[in-house]
Coordinates of C-alpha atoms in Angstrom, one line a residue:
M1 CA 145.7 232.4 340.5
A2 CA 145.3 236.1 340.0
V3 CA 142.4 237.6 338.1
T4 CA 142.8 241.3 337.2
P5 CA 139.5 243.1 338.2
P6 CA 138.0 245.6 335.8
A7 CA 139.2 249.2 336.3
A8 CA 135.8 250.7 335.5
P9 CA 132.4 249.5 334.1
S10 CA 133.5 250.7 330.7
A11 CA 137.0 249.1 330.8
P12 CA 137.9 246.3 328.4
V13 CA 137.2 242.8 329.5
P14 CA 140.3 241.5 331.4
A15 CA 142.0 238.3 330.6
L16 CA 143.1 235.6 332.9
A17 CA 146.6 236.1 334.3
A18 CA 148.1 233.1 336.0
L19 CA 151.4 231.3 336.0
P20 CA 152.8 229.2 334.4
V21 CA 151.0 230.3 331.2
R22 CA 153.6 231.8 328.8
A23 CA 151.2 233.2 326.3
A24 CA 147.5 234.1 326.2
V25 CA 145.1 231.8 324.5
P26 CA 143.1 233.6 321.8
A27 CA 139.3 233.4 322.1
P28 CA 137.5 231.4 319.4
P29 CA 136.0 233.7 316.7
P30 CA 132.2 234.2 316.9
E31 CA 131.4 232.1 313.8
A32 CA 134.1 229.5 314.0
A33 CA 135.1 226.5 316.1
F34 CA 138.1 226.2 318.3
T35 CA 141.4 225.8 316.4
A36 CA 144.5 223.8 317.4
R37 CA 146.8 226.8 316.6
P38 CA 144.9 230.1 317.2
P39 CA 145.9 233.2 315.3
A40 CA 148.5 235.2 317.1
A41 CA 146.8 238.5 316.5
A42 CA 143.5 237.5 318.0
P43 CA 142.6 239.1 321.4
P44 CA 143.2 237.1 324.6
P45 CA 140.3 235.2 326.1
A46 CA 138.3 236.4 329.0
V47 CA 137.6 233.5 331.4
S48 CA 135.4 233.9 334.5
P49 CA 137.2 233.1 337.8
A50 CA 136.7 229.8 339.5
G51 CA 133.3 229.6 341.1
E52 CA 131.5 232.0 338.8
E53 CA 129.5 231.3 335.7
A54 CA 130.0 233.2 332.5
G55 CA 127.5 236.0 332.1
S56 CA 126.9 236.3 335.9
G57 CA 128.4 239.7 336.3
D58 CA 125.5 241.0 338.3
R59 CA 126.4 238.8 341.3
G60 CA 129.5 240.6 342.3
G61 CA 132.5 242.6 341.1
G62 CA 135.4 241.3 339.2
V63 CA 133.5 238.7 337.3
V64 CA 135.0 238.2 333.8
R65 CA 132.7 237.4 330.9
L66 CA 133.7 235.1 328.1
A67 CA 134.5 236.9 324.9
G68 CA 133.4 235.5 321.5
P69 CA 130.4 233.1 321.4
V70 CA 127.4 233.5 323.6
P71 CA 128.1 231.5 326.9
G72 CA 125.1 229.3 326.3
V73 CA 126.6 228.2 323.0
L74 CA 130.1 227.6 324.4
A75 CA 129.4 224.1 325.7
H76 CA 127.9 223.1 322.3
R77 CA 131.0 224.3 320.5
Y78 CA 133.3 222.7 322.9
A79 CA 132.5 219.2 321.8
A80 CA 130.2 217.2 319.5
L81 CA 128.6 215.8 322.7
P82 CA 128.6 219.0 324.8
P83 CA 129.0 219.0 328.6
P84 CA 127.2 221.3 331.0
L85 CA 128.4 224.8 330.8
R86 CA 130.1 224.7 334.2
V87 CA 132.2 221.7 333.1
A88 CA 133.2 223.3 329.8
L89 CA 134.3 226.5 331.6
A90 CA 136.4 224.5 334.1
A91 CA 138.1 222.6 331.2
L92 CA 138.8 225.8 329.4
R93 CA 140.3 227.4 332.5
L94 CA 142.5 224.4 333.0
E95 CA 143.6 224.5 329.3
V96 CA 144.6 228.1 329.7
L97 CA 146.5 227.5 332.9
L98 CA 148.4 224.6 331.4
G99 CA 149.6 226.9 328.5
D100 CA 151.0 226.0 325.2
P101 CA 152.0 222.4 325.0
R102 CA 154.7 223.2 322.4
D103 CA 156.5 225.9 324.5
A104 CA 159.6 224.3 325.9
A105 CA 159.8 227.1 328.6
N106 CA 156.3 226.1 329.9
P107 CA 156.6 223.6 332.8
Y108 CA 153.4 221.9 331.6
S109 CA 154.5 221.6 328.0
L110 CA 155.0 218.2 326.4
P111 CA 158.8 218.5 326.3
A112 CA 159.0 219.5 330.0
L113 CA 156.6 216.7 331.1
T114 CA 158.1 214.0 329.0
S115 CA 161.6 214.8 330.4
A116 CA 160.4 214.4 334.0
P117 CA 161.3 211.0 335.5
S118 CA 158.6 208.5 336.1
A119 CA 157.7 208.0 339.8
S120 CA 157.8 204.5 341.1
P121 CA 154.7 202.9 342.8
A122 CA 156.7 202.5 346.0
S123 CA 157.7 206.2 346.2
A124 CA 154.1 207.2 345.4
R125 CA 152.7 205.0 348.1
S126 CA 155.2 206.2 350.7
A127 CA 154.5 209.8 349.9
A128 CA 150.8 209.3 350.1
S129 CA 150.9 207.4 353.3
A130 CA 153.0 210.1 354.8
G131 CA 150.3 212.7 354.0
S132 CA 152.6 214.8 351.9
A133 CA 150.4 214.7 348.8
G134 CA 148.8 218.0 349.4
A135 CA 151.8 219.8 350.8
G136 CA 152.4 221.6 347.5
E137 CA 155.3 219.5 346.5
G138 CA 155.5 216.9 343.7
W139 CA 152.8 216.0 341.3
D140 CA 150.0 216.2 343.7
G141 CA 150.8 219.7 344.9
R142 CA 151.1 221.0 341.3
A143 CA 147.8 219.2 340.3
G144 CA 145.9 220.6 343.3
A145 CA 147.0 224.2 342.6
L146 CA 145.9 223.9 339.0
L147 CA 142.5 222.4 339.7
A148 CA 141.7 224.8 342.5
A149 CA 142.4 227.7 340.1
A150 CA 140.3 226.2 337.4
G151 CA 137.3 225.6 339.7
L152 CA 137.3 221.8 339.4
G153 CA 136.1 221.4 343.0
Q154 CA 132.6 222.3 341.9
V155 CA 132.4 219.4 339.4
C156 CA 131.2 216.4 341.5
A157 CA 129.9 213.9 339.0
A158 CA 132.6 211.4 338.2
D159 CA 132.2 211.4 334.4
Q160 CA 132.0 215.2 334.2
R161 CA 135.1 215.5 336.5
V162 CA 137.0 213.3 334.1
R163 CA 135.8 215.5 331.2
A164 CA 136.9 218.7 332.9
L165 CA 140.3 217.0 333.7
R166 CA 140.9 216.0 330.1
P167 CA 143.3 218.8 329.3
L168 CA 145.5 217.6 332.1
L169 CA 145.0 213.9 331.6
R170 CA 146.0 214.0 328.0
R171 CA 149.4 215.6 328.8
D172 CA 150.8 213.3 331.4
L173 CA 149.6 210.1 333.0
A174 CA 151.3 210.8 336.4
L175 CA 150.1 214.3 336.7
G176 CA 146.6 213.4 335.6
H177 CA 146.4 210.5 338.0
A178 CA 147.4 212.8 340.8
A179 CA 144.8 215.3 339.7
G180 CA 142.1 212.6 339.8
R181 CA 142.7 212.0 343.5
W182 CA 142.3 215.7 344.3
G183 CA 139.2 216.2 346.5
G184 CA 138.3 219.9 346.1
P185 CA 139.2 223.4 347.1
G186 CA 141.2 223.5 350.3
M187 CA 141.3 219.8 350.5
P188 CA 144.5 217.8 350.2
S189 CA 145.0 215.1 347.6
A190 CA 143.0 212.0 348.6
R191 CA 144.8 209.8 351.1
R192 CA 145.1 206.2 350.2
A193 CA 143.3 203.4 351.9
W194 CA 144.9 200.1 351.3
G195 CA 142.6 197.1 351.5
Q196 CA 143.2 193.4 351.7
D197 CA 143.6 193.1 347.9
G198 CA 146.4 195.6 347.9
E199 CA 144.5 198.1 345.8
S200 CA 144.3 201.7 346.9
C201 CA 141.3 203.9 346.6
P202 CA 140.9 207.6 347.1
V203 CA 138.9 208.8 350.1
F204 CA 137.8 212.1 348.8
S205 CA 137.9 211.9 345.1
P206 CA 134.5 211.6 343.2
V207 CA 136.2 209.4 340.6
P208 CA 136.2 205.7 341.7
A209 CA 139.7 204.3 342.3
A210 CA 139.1 201.5 339.9
L211 CA 138.3 203.9 337.1
L212 CA 140.8 206.7 337.8
G213 CA 143.8 204.9 336.2
P214 CA 141.9 203.6 333.1
A215 CA 140.4 207.1 332.5
A216 CA 143.8 208.7 332.7
L217 CA 145.4 206.1 330.5
V218 CA 142.7 206.5 327.8
A219 CA 143.4 210.3 327.6
A220 CA 147.2 209.9 327.6
A221 CA 147.1 207.2 325.0
G222 CA 144.9 209.5 322.9
S223 CA 147.7 212.1 322.9
V224 CA 150.2 209.6 321.6
L225 CA 147.8 208.5 318.9
R226 CA 147.3 212.1 317.8
Q227 CA 151.1 212.5 317.5
A228 CA 151.4 209.4 315.4
A229 CA 148.4 210.3 313.2
F230 CA 149.7 213.9 312.8
T231 CA 153.0 212.5 311.4
V232 CA 151.3 209.9 309.1
A233 CA 148.6 212.4 307.8
G234 CA 151.1 215.2 307.3
R235 CA 153.8 213.2 305.5
G236 CA 151.7 210.5 304.0
G237 CA 151.2 212.4 300.8
G238 CA 154.9 213.0 300.2
E239 CA 156.1 209.6 301.6
P240 CA 153.8 206.8 300.3
A241 CA 155.5 204.3 302.5
L242 CA 153.8 205.9 305.5
R243 CA 150.4 205.1 304.2
Q244 CA 150.7 201.5 305.3
W245 CA 150.3 202.8 308.9
Q246 CA 146.9 204.3 308.2
P247 CA 144.9 201.1 308.8
V248 CA 147.0 200.4 311.9
L249 CA 146.2 203.8 313.4
A250 CA 142.5 203.5 312.4
A251 CA 142.3 200.2 314.4
A252 CA 144.1 201.9 317.3
F253 CA 141.5 204.7 317.2
A254 CA 138.6 202.2 317.3
D255 CA 140.2 200.4 320.2
L256 CA 140.7 203.6 322.0
L257 CA 137.0 204.6 321.5
A258 CA 135.9 201.2 322.7
C259 CA 137.9 201.5 325.9
E260 CA 136.7 205.0 326.5
S261 CA 133.1 204.0 325.9
L262 CA 133.4 201.3 328.6
A263 CA 135.1 203.7 331.0
C264 CA 132.5 206.5 330.4
V265 CA 129.6 204.0 331.0
A266 CA 131.3 202.9 334.2
L267 CA 131.9 206.5 335.4
R268 CA 128.2 207.3 334.8
R269 CA 127.1 204.5 337.1
P270 CA 125.9 205.8 340.4
A271 CA 128.8 205.6 342.8
A272 CA 128.9 202.9 345.4
P273 CA 129.9 203.6 349.0
V274 CA 133.6 203.6 349.5
P275 CA 134.6 200.3 351.1
G276 CA 136.2 200.2 354.5
P277 CA 139.9 199.5 355.1
G278 CA 139.2 195.9 356.0
A279 CA 136.8 195.2 353.2
G280 CA 139.2 195.4 350.3
A281 CA 139.1 198.3 347.9
G282 CA 138.0 196.1 345.1
S283 CA 134.6 195.4 346.8
G284 CA 133.3 198.9 346.0
A285 CA 134.3 199.0 342.4
G286 CA 131.4 197.0 340.9
L287 CA 131.4 194.9 337.8
L288 CA 131.8 197.8 335.4
G289 CA 134.8 199.1 337.3
A290 CA 136.4 195.7 337.4
V291 CA 135.9 195.1 333.7
A292 CA 137.4 198.5 332.9
G293 CA 140.3 197.9 335.3
Y294 CA 141.2 194.8 333.4
V295 CA 140.1 195.5 329.8
V296 CA 141.4 199.0 329.3
P297 CA 145.1 198.3 330.3
T298 CA 145.1 195.0 328.4
V299 CA 143.7 196.4 325.1
L300 CA 145.6 199.6 325.3
A301 CA 148.9 197.7 325.9
D302 CA 148.5 196.4 322.4
V303 CA 147.6 199.9 321.1
L304 CA 150.7 201.4 322.7
A305 CA 152.9 198.7 321.2
Q306 CA 151.4 199.5 317.7
L307 CA 151.9 203.2 318.2
G308 CA 155.5 202.6 319.3
L309 CA 156.1 200.7 316.1
V310 CA 154.5 203.5 313.9
L311 CA 156.5 206.2 315.6
A312 CA 159.7 204.3 315.3
E313 CA 159.1 203.6 311.6
C314 CA 158.4 207.3 311.1
G315 CA 161.7 208.3 312.6
H316 CA 160.4 209.4 316.0
G317 CA 162.7 208.0 318.5
P318 CA 162.7 208.4 322.3
A319 CA 164.3 211.9 321.9
S320 CA 161.3 213.2 319.9
T321 CA 158.1 214.5 321.3
G322 CA 156.0 211.5 320.3
G323 CA 158.6 209.0 321.4
G324 CA 159.2 210.8 324.7
M325 CA 155.4 210.9 325.4
L326 CA 155.2 207.1 324.8
A327 CA 158.2 206.3 326.9
K328 CA 157.0 208.5 329.8
L329 CA 153.5 207.0 329.5
T330 CA 154.9 203.5 329.6
G331 CA 157.0 204.3 332.7
D332 CA 154.0 205.8 334.5
L333 CA 151.7 202.7 334.1
P334 CA 152.6 201.1 337.4
L335 CA 152.0 204.4 339.2
A336 CA 148.4 204.6 337.9
G337 CA 147.8 200.9 338.5
V338 CA 147.2 200.2 334.8
D339 CA 150.2 197.9 334.2
A340 CA 150.1 194.2 333.9
A341 CA 149.9 193.7 337.7
G342 CA 146.9 196.0 337.9
A343 CA 145.1 194.2 335.1
A344 CA 145.9 190.8 336.7
H345 CA 144.3 192.0 340.0
W346 CA 141.0 192.9 338.3
Q347 CA 141.1 189.7 336.2
A348 CA 141.3 187.7 339.4
R349 CA 138.3 189.6 340.7
L350 CA 136.3 188.8 337.6
A351 CA 137.3 185.1 337.8
R352 CA 136.1 184.9 341.4
D353 CA 132.7 186.4 340.4
L354 CA 132.1 184.4 337.3
P355 CA 129.7 181.8 338.8
A356 CA 127.5 184.4 340.3
L357 CA 127.5 186.4 337.0
A358 CA 126.7 183.4 334.9
A359 CA 123.8 182.5 337.2
E360 CA 122.2 185.9 336.9
E361 CA 123.0 186.5 333.3
S362 CA 120.1 187.7 331.2
R363 CA 119.0 185.3 328.5
T364 CA 116.7 187.8 326.8
A365 CA 117.5 190.9 324.8
H366 CA 117.3 194.2 326.5
R367 CA 114.0 195.9 325.7
G368 CA 112.9 199.4 325.9
P369 CA 115.1 202.5 325.8
L370 CA 118.8 202.2 326.4
P371 CA 119.8 202.8 330.0
A372 CA 121.0 206.3 330.8
L373 CA 124.5 205.0 331.4
F374 CA 125.0 204.6 327.6
R375 CA 123.5 208.0 326.6
L376 CA 126.7 210.0 326.8
A377 CA 125.1 213.1 325.5
D378 CA 122.8 213.3 328.5
P379 CA 123.7 214.2 332.1
P380 CA 124.0 211.1 334.3
A381 CA 121.3 210.3 336.8
P382 CA 122.4 211.6 340.2
A383 CA 123.2 209.4 343.1
G384 CA 121.1 209.7 346.3
G385 CA 121.4 213.2 347.8
V386 CA 122.9 214.9 344.8
A387 CA 119.6 216.3 343.5
A388 CA 118.9 217.8 346.9
A389 CA 122.1 219.8 346.9
G390 CA 120.5 222.6 345.0
E391 CA 119.5 223.2 341.4
Q392 CA 121.7 225.4 339.2
E393 CA 121.4 227.1 335.8
G394 CA 119.8 225.0 333.1
G395 CA 118.4 222.5 335.6
H396 CA 121.8 221.0 336.5
T397 CA 123.6 220.5 339.8
P398 CA 127.1 221.9 340.2
G399 CA 128.5 218.6 339.3
G400 CA 126.8 218.5 335.9
H401 CA 123.9 216.2 337.0
E402 CA 120.5 216.8 335.7
S403 CA 118.3 217.8 338.6
G404 CA 115.1 216.0 339.4
R405 CA 116.0 212.7 337.7
L406 CA 115.3 210.4 340.7
A407 CA 112.0 208.7 341.1
P408 CA 110.2 208.9 344.4
D409 CA 111.3 205.5 345.4
G410 CA 115.0 206.6 345.1
H411 CA 115.7 204.7 341.8
T412 CA 117.0 206.2 338.6
P413 CA 114.7 206.3 335.6
D414 CA 116.3 203.3 334.0
G415 CA 115.7 201.1 337.0
A416 CA 119.3 201.2 338.4
Q417 CA 119.7 201.8 342.1
P418 CA 121.9 204.7 343.1
G419 CA 125.0 203.2 344.6
G420 CA 123.7 199.7 343.7
Y421 CA 126.9 198.2 342.3
G422 CA 125.4 194.7 342.6
V423 CA 127.3 191.9 341.1
G424 CA 124.5 190.8 338.7
G425 CA 122.9 194.1 337.9
D426 CA 125.5 195.3 335.4
S427 CA 126.0 191.8 334.1
V428 CA 122.3 191.5 333.2
V429 CA 122.4 194.9 331.4
L430 CA 125.5 194.1 329.4
S431 CA 124.4 190.6 328.4
G432 CA 121.0 191.9 327.5
L433 CA 122.6 194.7 325.4
L434 CA 124.7 192.1 323.5
R435 CA 121.6 190.3 322.5
A436 CA 119.7 193.5 321.8
G437 CA 122.6 194.7 319.7
A438 CA 122.5 191.7 317.5
A439 CA 118.7 191.9 317.1
R440 CA 118.5 195.6 316.6
A441 CA 121.5 195.9 314.2
D442 CA 120.1 192.9 312.2
G443 CA 116.6 194.4 312.1
A444 CA 117.9 197.8 311.1
A445 CA 120.0 196.2 308.3
R446 CA 116.9 194.5 307.0
A447 CA 114.8 197.6 307.2
D448 CA 117.3 200.1 305.9
G449 CA 119.5 198.0 303.7
A450 CA 117.1 195.7 301.9
D451 CA 118.7 196.8 298.6
G452 CA 122.2 196.1 299.9
A453 CA 123.1 199.7 300.4
D454 CA 123.5 199.6 304.2
T455 CA 126.2 196.9 304.3
G456 CA 127.7 198.4 307.5
R457 CA 124.6 197.7 309.6
A458 CA 124.3 194.2 308.2
A459 CA 127.9 193.4 309.0
L460 CA 127.6 194.9 312.5
G461 CA 124.5 192.7 313.1
A462 CA 126.2 189.6 311.9
L463 CA 129.3 190.3 314.0
A464 CA 127.1 190.9 317.1
R465 CA 125.4 187.6 316.5
R466 CA 128.7 185.8 316.3
L467 CA 129.8 187.3 319.6
L468 CA 126.4 186.4 321.1
T469 CA 127.1 182.8 320.2
E470 CA 130.4 183.0 322.1
Q471 CA 128.6 184.5 325.1
R472 CA 126.2 181.5 325.2
A473 CA 129.1 179.0 324.9
L474 CA 130.7 180.5 328.0
R475 CA 127.7 180.2 330.3
R476 CA 128.3 176.6 331.4
P477 CA 132.1 176.7 332.1
C478 CA 131.7 180.1 333.9
R479 CA 129.3 178.4 336.4
T480 CA 132.1 176.2 337.7
A481 CA 135.0 178.7 337.3
G482 CA 134.9 180.0 340.9
A483 CA 136.2 176.8 342.4
D484 CA 139.7 177.9 341.7
P485 CA 139.7 181.6 340.6
G486 CA 143.5 181.6 340.3
A487 CA 143.5 178.8 337.8
V488 CA 144.6 179.5 334.2
A489 CA 141.2 178.3 332.9
A490 CA 139.3 180.6 335.2
R491 CA 141.4 183.6 334.2
A492 CA 141.0 182.7 330.5
L493 CA 137.2 182.7 331.0
A494 CA 137.4 186.0 332.7
D495 CA 139.4 187.4 329.8
R496 CA 136.8 186.2 327.3
Q497 CA 133.9 187.4 329.3
A498 CA 135.3 190.8 329.8
L499 CA 136.0 191.3 326.1
L500 CA 132.3 190.4 325.4
W501 CA 131.2 193.0 327.9
L502 CA 133.4 195.5 326.2
A503 CA 131.6 194.6 322.9
A504 CA 128.3 195.2 324.6
A505 CA 129.4 198.6 325.8
V506 CA 130.4 199.5 322.3
L507 CA 127.1 198.5 320.9
G508 CA 125.2 200.4 323.6
V509 CA 127.2 203.6 323.2
R510 CA 126.9 203.5 319.4
E511 CA 123.2 202.9 319.4
A512 CA 122.6 205.7 321.9
A513 CA 124.6 208.1 319.8
D514 CA 122.7 207.2 316.6
D515 CA 120.1 209.9 317.2
G516 CA 119.9 211.3 313.7
R517 CA 122.5 214.0 314.1
G518 CA 125.1 212.2 312.0
L519 CA 127.7 211.9 314.7
F520 CA 130.7 209.7 314.1
L521 CA 130.1 208.0 317.4
G522 CA 126.6 207.0 316.1
G523 CA 128.0 205.5 312.9
T524 CA 128.8 201.8 312.2
H525 CA 132.4 202.2 311.0
W526 CA 134.2 202.6 314.4
A527 CA 131.9 200.0 316.1
L528 CA 132.5 197.5 313.4
L529 CA 136.2 198.0 313.5
A530 CA 136.2 197.8 317.3
L531 CA 134.1 194.6 317.4
S532 CA 136.4 193.1 314.7
G533 CA 139.4 193.7 317.0
I534 CA 137.5 192.1 319.9
A535 CA 136.6 189.1 317.8
G536 CA 140.3 188.8 316.8
R537 CA 141.4 188.8 320.4
L538 CA 138.8 186.1 321.1
G539 CA 139.9 184.0 318.2
V540 CA 136.4 184.2 316.8
P541 CA 136.3 184.1 312.9
L542 CA 134.6 187.1 311.3
P543 CA 131.2 186.2 309.7
G544 CA 131.4 186.4 305.9
P545 CA 132.4 189.3 303.7
A546 CA 132.0 192.7 305.2
P547 CA 133.0 196.2 304.2
D548 CA 136.5 197.4 305.4
P549 CA 135.8 200.1 307.9
R550 CA 139.4 201.2 308.3
A551 CA 139.4 203.8 305.5
P552 CA 136.5 205.9 306.9
V553 CA 137.8 205.5 310.5
W554 CA 141.2 206.8 309.3
A555 CA 139.6 209.6 307.5
E556 CA 137.8 210.7 310.7
L557 CA 141.1 210.5 312.7
A558 CA 143.1 212.4 310.1
G559 CA 140.3 215.0 309.9
R560 CA 140.3 215.4 313.7
V561 CA 144.1 216.0 313.7
R562 CA 143.7 218.7 311.0
R563 CA 140.8 220.4 312.7
G564 CA 142.3 220.3 316.2
V565 CA 139.8 217.8 317.7
D566 CA 140.7 215.3 320.4
C567 CA 140.6 211.5 319.9
D568 CA 137.8 211.0 322.5
V569 CA 134.3 209.8 322.3
Y570 CA 133.0 213.4 322.8
A571 CA 135.0 214.9 319.8
T572 CA 136.3 217.7 322.0
R573 CA 137.8 220.7 320.3
L574 CA 141.3 221.7 321.4
L575 CA 142.5 225.2 322.1
W576 CA 146.1 224.6 321.3

């Protein structure tokens, strides 16, 4: 990447010059948010080179300051749940380097990426074992060059790394998966260590192997959802027949938010030590990683099938942008380990651990403040040794961690041990949250909706109680399921238990986001729709009459498409 240095102190602020960008990205106006299609006459943005913060021009020559908003405000305008400034800058650099997704001449445009053939898992494995991933050829070489230029090597926290990678993840699953294995500047793409379970894990990447595929799949599926929603929202007024797909897309949006909530909570868990080659890569993933590895591909397989139906009915075949994105994404599922075989691997892992999980399951509601894992607006608690790496601007480490969050005994403030991916620890938290979600939602409904006005909270509390009843019914059969983890009954129990933990993650993330700011993530509509979908997959009848949340969820999705906001839990604004 080449950054043009200023000719003189009084010279205009230079813009970022790097291939393969075909056109400069306009900077956001001072009093407006980012737009999906910036005005062509606006001046180009000025982005600081990788490794430097905006506004740090006194530390050396050639530092480029951001034009437009004050740098300290940039992260807050970047998303409804803002990341640390360093993460926002890395994501913006990456967005600029990727260029216009609609420009067919851009090698990173959607037409160019969807026309690329899907790589098979066998070819990806042979290339990785041969050590050619970082040689500058193929997906890994292209991803490494982009991330080095954007400064992603300085983002070490797993959840913040995924946020900074989002511009790449949403364009192509294969390229995003390769980018997630990248270890840092001057480092080749992570080599693969194959364990006894046949699952590979990256050696250098800060993103756990079990969560890399699900995180990339969520982002890529969100792009397909935006394409389908853009078509239905844009043509729905003139073609009333398309309105029938609005509830379908609303349910897909809720499912996507539920899957991303679980993935984000798992990414915020302090990382466990990477297992040795003989221990099996699955042993270091932890319960949250195993649940995400199974639930996310399973639920999103239904979502992608629904999106394919919507696109086909809207006249978008495989030759269109939306149809090509869906076809390419489907072909890349085995490469990222998020196909049916990958989900079956993690389902077997859960079935094997069911007796231990049932024995340690919490039978009381979680009390006290929500664990930091669910507070997506806060930086995650650092793992051991991260806080000592040096404090940066705003009290955060380079990876986006909040410094000084560890207690003297080495525990995080919510009682979780850094690196402690114990089998029962996460199970106790999730089961306790399911009970607490039922109690808190029911209590809030009685307090706020005594006059019947807050029917959403009442319905959410009733649905949480119904799922809690299912959780209690599974306790006894789960205690004996480990006798034959491969049996159909054990796998069915693992499926039901994983869906209940997904519901617990939804309740925890929604409650943590309900902080009085009026965020969509803190509302009841998406959570009620997501839990209704989980209840439908479990075959659990919905409790009594409830308001239909699909209309407000669709309104949020259509509004995001019009405003150029991503379909993620953070409500990230898009530059293009």
